[in-house]
Amino acid sequence: MRTYCRKWTTAPRTWRKRYRCSAHRMGSVCAKLLPRRTFIRTWNHRRLFCREGWARRKHYTRLWATNAPAVYLGAEVAYFPGISRYAQIRDLCIAGSRCILIEMPFDEWTTTVTDEIIALHECAGLLPVLAHIERYTYHERVLKNLLAHHVLIQSNSAFFYSFRTKRRALRMLKREEIHLLGSDCHNMHTRIPDLARCAEVIQKRCGEAFLQSCAAFGETLLKDAVPLDVLMKKEFLEPGSVSLDA
């Protein structure tokens, strides 16, 4: 679990309305927002992907006057062969940090696949985070190998309150096999922000202190990330943040 992140994917014109609604639902649970789009190398040219994401920054300016959480540029990068050697991979990290969110393939994770993920950390110097672990079928030893090489695991909040999966989710959390949570919010009807509900389950089963320690871990991951409003005000681009050239 370890941090509270949100995923928004719908049209920019709805973001302001969505923030007001979600903030009311979530109370003080969410302190930082991580809106993201999925980067698929065969579909998105990196430069176009970054330019479109950067252009969306203007839609957040109205939120800062409403005491909104900090917003960070980020992406969910679909795994592709050679991802650890991709020259512009740092442009897809959460702005200013070494964290990169990876969507893994839904078929079996071969040794080649896991070695690429490990190489992101050991060779590229990044901190890979595997998105929505509950959606994949994997062998226990494969996950343990990734955890042993400092790969972080993220799950969606529904994993913790679904009747069929919450016991497994809590067991993985206590074993430190889950480090981050995301609401996977897509809209305010069928895929609503629900981190508050998830936090209630964790607090009830694991205690307030455990919940707070998880949140504190997430804060440390974003300590080097640059909020979007700072990027806009200073108008600079540093290595590891979104680059519009090259």
Tab-separated table of C-alpha atoms in Angstrom:
chain	number	residue	atom	x	y	z
A	1	MET	CA	0.000	0.000	0.000
A	2	ARG	CA	2.469	2.636	1.190
A	3	THR	CA	1.060	5.650	-0.611
A	4	TYR	CA	-2.185	7.048	-1.871
A	5	CYS	CA	-2.148	7.624	-5.607
A	6	ARG	CA	-4.983	8.176	-8.012
A	7	LYS	CA	-5.309	7.336	-11.706
A	8	TRP	CA	-7.425	9.587	-13.930
A	9	THR	CA	-7.914	8.832	-17.611
A	10	THR	CA	-11.026	10.685	-18.818
A	11	ALA	CA	-11.319	13.975	-20.679
A	12	PRO	CA	-9.552	16.985	-19.133
A	13	ARG	CA	-12.770	19.039	-18.963
A	14	THR	CA	-14.132	16.721	-16.277
A	15	TRP	CA	-11.112	16.811	-13.952
A	16	ARG	CA	-12.163	19.878	-11.967
A	17	LYS	CA	-15.632	18.453	-11.308
A	18	ARG	CA	-14.113	15.086	-10.495
A	19	TYR	CA	-11.710	16.538	-7.961
A	20	ARG	CA	-14.522	18.268	-6.072
A	21	CYS	CA	-16.558	15.042	-5.957
A	22	SER	CA	-13.653	12.757	-5.085
A	23	ALA	CA	-12.295	15.077	-2.413
A	24	HIS	CA	-15.675	14.974	-0.718
A	25	ARG	CA	-15.724	11.167	-0.881
A	26	MET	CA	-12.144	10.635	0.263
A	27	GLY	CA	-11.876	13.242	2.989
A	28	SER	CA	-8.216	13.660	3.959
A	29	VAL	CA	-7.021	10.288	2.657
A	30	CYS	CA	-5.426	11.593	-0.531
A	31	ALA	CA	-2.620	14.131	-0.239
A	32	LYS	CA	-1.074	13.639	-3.680
A	33	LEU	CA	-2.563	12.888	-7.086
A	34	LEU	CA	-0.877	10.917	-9.847
A	35	PRO	CA	-2.989	11.202	-13.008
A	36	ARG	CA	-1.582	9.012	-15.747
A	37	ARG	CA	-2.064	7.786	-19.286
A	38	THR	CA	-0.807	4.446	-20.547
A	39	PHE	CA	2.298	4.622	-22.737
A	40	ILE	CA	2.422	1.795	-25.318
A	41	ARG	CA	5.557	2.014	-27.397
A	42	THR	CA	3.976	0.602	-30.571
A	43	TRP	CA	1.044	3.052	-30.330
A	44	ASN	CA	2.510	6.224	-28.810
A	45	HIS	CA	5.528	8.072	-30.096
A	46	ARG	CA	7.371	9.191	-26.955
A	47	ARG	CA	7.705	12.820	-28.009
A	48	LEU	CA	4.019	13.121	-28.919
A	49	PHE	CA	3.020	11.327	-25.712
A	50	CYS	CA	5.047	13.750	-23.573
A	51	ARG	CA	3.796	16.811	-25.437
A	52	GLU	CA	0.156	15.819	-25.007
A	53	GLY	CA	0.670	15.108	-21.316
A	54	TRP	CA	2.463	18.403	-20.805
A	55	ALA	CA	-0.321	20.285	-22.623
A	56	ARG	CA	-2.844	18.955	-20.099
A	57	ARG	CA	-1.134	20.833	-17.299
A	58	LYS	CA	-3.323	23.906	-17.904
A	59	HIS	CA	-6.369	21.947	-16.770
A	60	TYR	CA	-4.911	21.654	-13.258
A	61	THR	CA	-4.311	25.364	-12.693
A	62	ARG	CA	-7.863	25.896	-11.471
A	63	LEU	CA	-7.437	23.189	-8.837
A	64	TRP	CA	-4.596	24.869	-6.957
A	65	ALA	CA	-6.909	27.699	-5.878
A	66	THR	CA	-9.164	25.113	-4.211
A	67	ASN	CA	-6.536	23.651	-1.874
A	68	ALA	CA	-6.108	20.629	-4.145
A	69	PRO	CA	-3.565	17.853	-3.475
A	70	ALA	CA	-0.194	18.080	-5.196
A	71	VAL	CA	-0.281	16.844	-8.796
A	72	TYR	CA	2.640	15.018	-10.430
A	73	LEU	CA	3.129	14.140	-14.086
A	74	GLY	CA	3.374	10.403	-14.625
A	75	ALA	CA	2.641	7.527	-16.980
A	76	GLU	CA	1.769	3.853	-16.855
A	77	VAL	CA	4.233	2.225	-19.235
A	78	ALA	CA	3.152	-0.990	-20.916
A	79	TYR	CA	6.018	-3.506	-20.826
A	80	PHE	CA	7.871	-4.046	-24.097
A	81	PRO	CA	11.010	-6.055	-24.916
A	82	GLY	CA	14.112	-3.947	-24.344
A	83	ILE	CA	12.381	-1.534	-21.962
A	84	SER	CA	15.451	-1.381	-19.707
A	85	ARG	CA	17.575	-0.226	-22.668
A	86	TYR	CA	15.097	2.312	-24.013
A	87	ALA	CA	17.042	5.571	-24.304
A	88	GLN	CA	14.187	7.873	-23.235
A	89	ILE	CA	12.822	5.693	-20.431
A	90	ARG	CA	13.504	8.389	-17.799
A	91	ASP	CA	11.078	10.728	-19.550
A	92	LEU	CA	8.273	8.374	-18.482
A	93	CYS	CA	9.097	8.409	-14.760
A	94	ILE	CA	7.056	10.366	-12.239
A	95	ALA	CA	8.402	13.875	-12.770
A	96	GLY	CA	11.715	14.420	-11.028
A	97	SER	CA	11.830	10.975	-9.403
A	98	ARG	CA	13.222	7.554	-10.265
A	99	CYS	CA	9.817	5.825	-9.949
A	100	ILE	CA	8.341	4.316	-13.086
A	101	LEU	CA	4.951	2.581	-13.182
A	102	ILE	CA	4.963	-0.558	-15.350
A	103	GLU	CA	1.965	-2.454	-16.715
A	104	MET	CA	3.077	-6.051	-17.058
A	105	PRO	CA	1.966	-8.488	-19.804
A	106	PHE	CA	-1.086	-10.587	-18.973
A	107	ASP	CA	0.468	-13.820	-20.216
A	108	GLU	CA	3.123	-15.770	-18.309
A	109	TRP	CA	6.078	-13.763	-17.039
A	110	THR	CA	9.142	-15.432	-18.513
A	111	THR	CA	12.670	-15.065	-17.186
A	112	THR	CA	13.356	-12.581	-19.991
A	113	VAL	CA	10.473	-10.385	-18.822
A	114	THR	CA	11.474	-10.375	-15.159
A	115	ASP	CA	15.145	-9.796	-16.032
A	116	GLU	CA	14.144	-6.682	-17.971
A	117	ILE	CA	12.256	-5.329	-14.955
A	118	ILE	CA	15.173	-6.056	-12.637
A	119	ALA	CA	17.528	-4.343	-15.119
A	120	LEU	CA	15.437	-1.173	-14.856
A	121	HIS	CA	16.649	-0.935	-11.271
A	122	GLU	CA	20.131	-2.415	-11.476
A	123	CYS	CA	21.218	-1.001	-14.836
A	124	ALA	CA	19.018	2.025	-15.521
A	125	GLY	CA	18.947	3.159	-11.885
A	126	LEU	CA	15.147	3.429	-11.759
A	127	LEU	CA	12.634	2.237	-9.189
A	128	PRO	CA	10.110	0.058	-11.058
A	129	VAL	CA	6.570	-0.237	-9.678
A	130	LEU	CA	4.390	-3.027	-11.088
A	131	ALA	CA	0.809	-1.810	-11.518
A	132	HIS	CA	-2.350	-3.632	-10.328
A	133	ILE	CA	-0.716	-6.890	-9.270
A	134	GLU	CA	-4.122	-8.493	-8.594
A	135	ARG	CA	-4.841	-8.737	-12.332
A	136	TYR	CA	-1.981	-11.057	-13.167
A	137	THR	CA	-1.376	-14.763	-12.905
A	138	TYR	CA	2.150	-15.423	-11.700
A	139	HIS	CA	4.142	-18.002	-9.794
A	140	GLU	CA	5.009	-17.228	-6.184
A	141	ARG	CA	8.742	-17.639	-6.784
A	142	VAL	CA	8.636	-15.094	-9.628
A	143	LEU	CA	7.165	-12.447	-7.333
A	144	LYS	CA	9.683	-13.223	-4.594
A	145	ASN	CA	12.517	-12.846	-7.096
A	146	LEU	CA	11.271	-9.413	-8.136
A	147	LEU	CA	10.811	-8.304	-4.514
A	148	ALA	CA	14.338	-9.444	-3.704
A	149	HIS	CA	15.621	-7.084	-6.413
A	150	HIS	CA	13.857	-4.003	-4.982
A	151	VAL	CA	10.885	-4.009	-7.356
A	152	LEU	CA	7.806	-2.390	-5.788
A	153	ILE	CA	4.261	-3.686	-6.157
A	154	GLN	CA	1.069	-1.648	-6.548
A	155	SER	CA	-2.530	-2.841	-6.341
A	156	ASN	CA	-5.908	-1.255	-6.860
A	157	SER	CA	-7.924	-0.412	-3.776
A	158	ALA	CA	-10.829	-2.704	-4.742
A	159	PHE	CA	-8.513	-5.644	-4.097
A	160	PHE	CA	-8.821	-4.877	-0.365
A	161	TYR	CA	-12.577	-4.707	0.030
A	162	SER	CA	-13.816	-7.264	-2.482
A	163	PHE	CA	-15.234	-10.248	-0.569
A	164	ARG	CA	-13.369	-12.718	-2.780
A	165	THR	CA	-9.951	-11.076	-2.614
A	166	LYS	CA	-9.589	-9.009	0.579
A	167	ARG	CA	-8.061	-11.825	2.650
A	168	ARG	CA	-5.384	-12.393	0.028
A	169	ALA	CA	-4.796	-8.645	-0.289
A	170	LEU	CA	-4.300	-8.173	3.455
A	171	ARG	CA	-2.007	-11.198	3.601
A	172	MET	CA	0.151	-9.770	0.800
A	173	LEU	CA	0.196	-6.356	2.476
A	174	LYS	CA	1.357	-7.779	5.806
A	175	ARG	CA	4.080	-9.749	4.010
A	176	GLU	CA	5.219	-6.518	2.312
A	177	GLU	CA	4.324	-7.936	-1.084
A	178	ILE	CA	2.202	-4.836	-1.790
A	179	HIS	CA	3.748	-1.413	-1.323
A	180	LEU	CA	1.458	1.048	-3.135
A	181	LEU	CA	-2.247	1.606	-3.705
A	182	GLY	CA	-4.133	3.291	-6.530
A	183	SER	CA	-7.824	3.943	-6.891
A	184	ASP	CA	-7.754	3.315	-10.672
A	185	CYS	CA	-10.393	6.028	-10.931
A	186	HIS	CA	-11.774	6.403	-14.454
A	187	ASN	CA	-15.059	8.197	-13.802
A	188	MET	CA	-17.583	9.042	-11.085
A	189	HIS	CA	-20.044	6.302	-12.010
A	190	THR	CA	-18.446	2.883	-12.510
A	191	ARG	CA	-14.767	3.464	-11.604
A	192	ILE	CA	-14.981	5.982	-8.767
A	193	PRO	CA	-12.170	6.977	-6.348
A	194	ASP	CA	-12.466	4.601	-3.409
A	195	LEU	CA	-9.255	4.869	-1.407
A	196	ALA	CA	-11.147	5.879	1.744
A	197	ARG	CA	-13.011	2.571	1.715
A	198	CYS	CA	-9.772	0.684	1.278
A	199	ALA	CA	-8.098	2.645	4.080
A	200	GLU	CA	-10.941	1.734	6.439
A	201	VAL	CA	-10.373	-1.981	5.771
A	202	ILE	CA	-6.625	-1.711	6.369
A	203	GLN	CA	-7.078	0.348	9.509
A	204	LYS	CA	-9.616	-2.130	10.915
A	205	ARG	CA	-7.503	-5.211	10.197
A	206	CYS	CA	-3.983	-3.852	10.697
A	207	GLY	CA	-4.364	-0.798	12.929
A	208	GLU	CA	-3.937	2.959	12.547
A	209	ALA	CA	-0.172	2.848	13.102
A	210	PHE	CA	0.295	0.366	10.265
A	211	LEU	CA	-1.806	2.516	7.938
A	212	GLN	CA	0.189	5.627	8.766
A	213	SER	CA	3.521	3.851	8.262
A	214	CYS	CA	2.350	2.708	4.837
A	215	ALA	CA	1.396	6.263	3.888
A	216	ALA	CA	4.753	7.558	5.143
A	217	PHE	CA	6.579	5.120	2.872
A	218	GLY	CA	4.707	6.511	-0.105
A	219	GLU	CA	5.705	10.032	0.860
A	220	THR	CA	9.378	9.083	0.755
A	221	LEU	CA	9.007	7.743	-2.796
A	222	LEU	CA	7.794	11.121	-4.005
A	223	LYS	CA	10.257	13.244	-2.067
A	224	ASP	CA	12.292	13.956	-5.220
A	225	ALA	CA	9.295	14.344	-7.523
A	226	VAL	CA	8.509	17.864	-8.734
A	227	PRO	CA	4.840	18.945	-8.468
A	228	LEU	CA	3.254	20.138	-11.663
A	229	ASP	CA	2.626	23.661	-10.373
A	230	VAL	CA	6.351	24.039	-9.590
A	231	LEU	CA	7.270	22.880	-13.096
A	232	MET	CA	4.881	25.412	-14.587
A	233	LYS	CA	6.015	28.321	-12.430
A	234	LYS	CA	9.732	27.736	-12.911
A	235	GLU	CA	9.314	26.531	-16.504
A	236	PHE	CA	12.228	24.193	-16.378
A	237	LEU	CA	12.826	20.584	-17.373
A	238	GLU	CA	15.427	18.536	-15.567
A	239	PRO	CA	16.852	15.072	-16.337
A	240	GLY	CA	14.303	12.513	-15.259
A	241	SER	CA	11.313	14.814	-15.781
A	242	VAL	CA	9.235	15.158	-18.912
A	243	SER	CA	11.291	16.327	-21.854
A	244	LEU	CA	9.552	17.892	-24.827
A	245	ASP	CA	12.549	17.845	-27.132
A	246	ALA	CA	14.870	15.099	-28.292
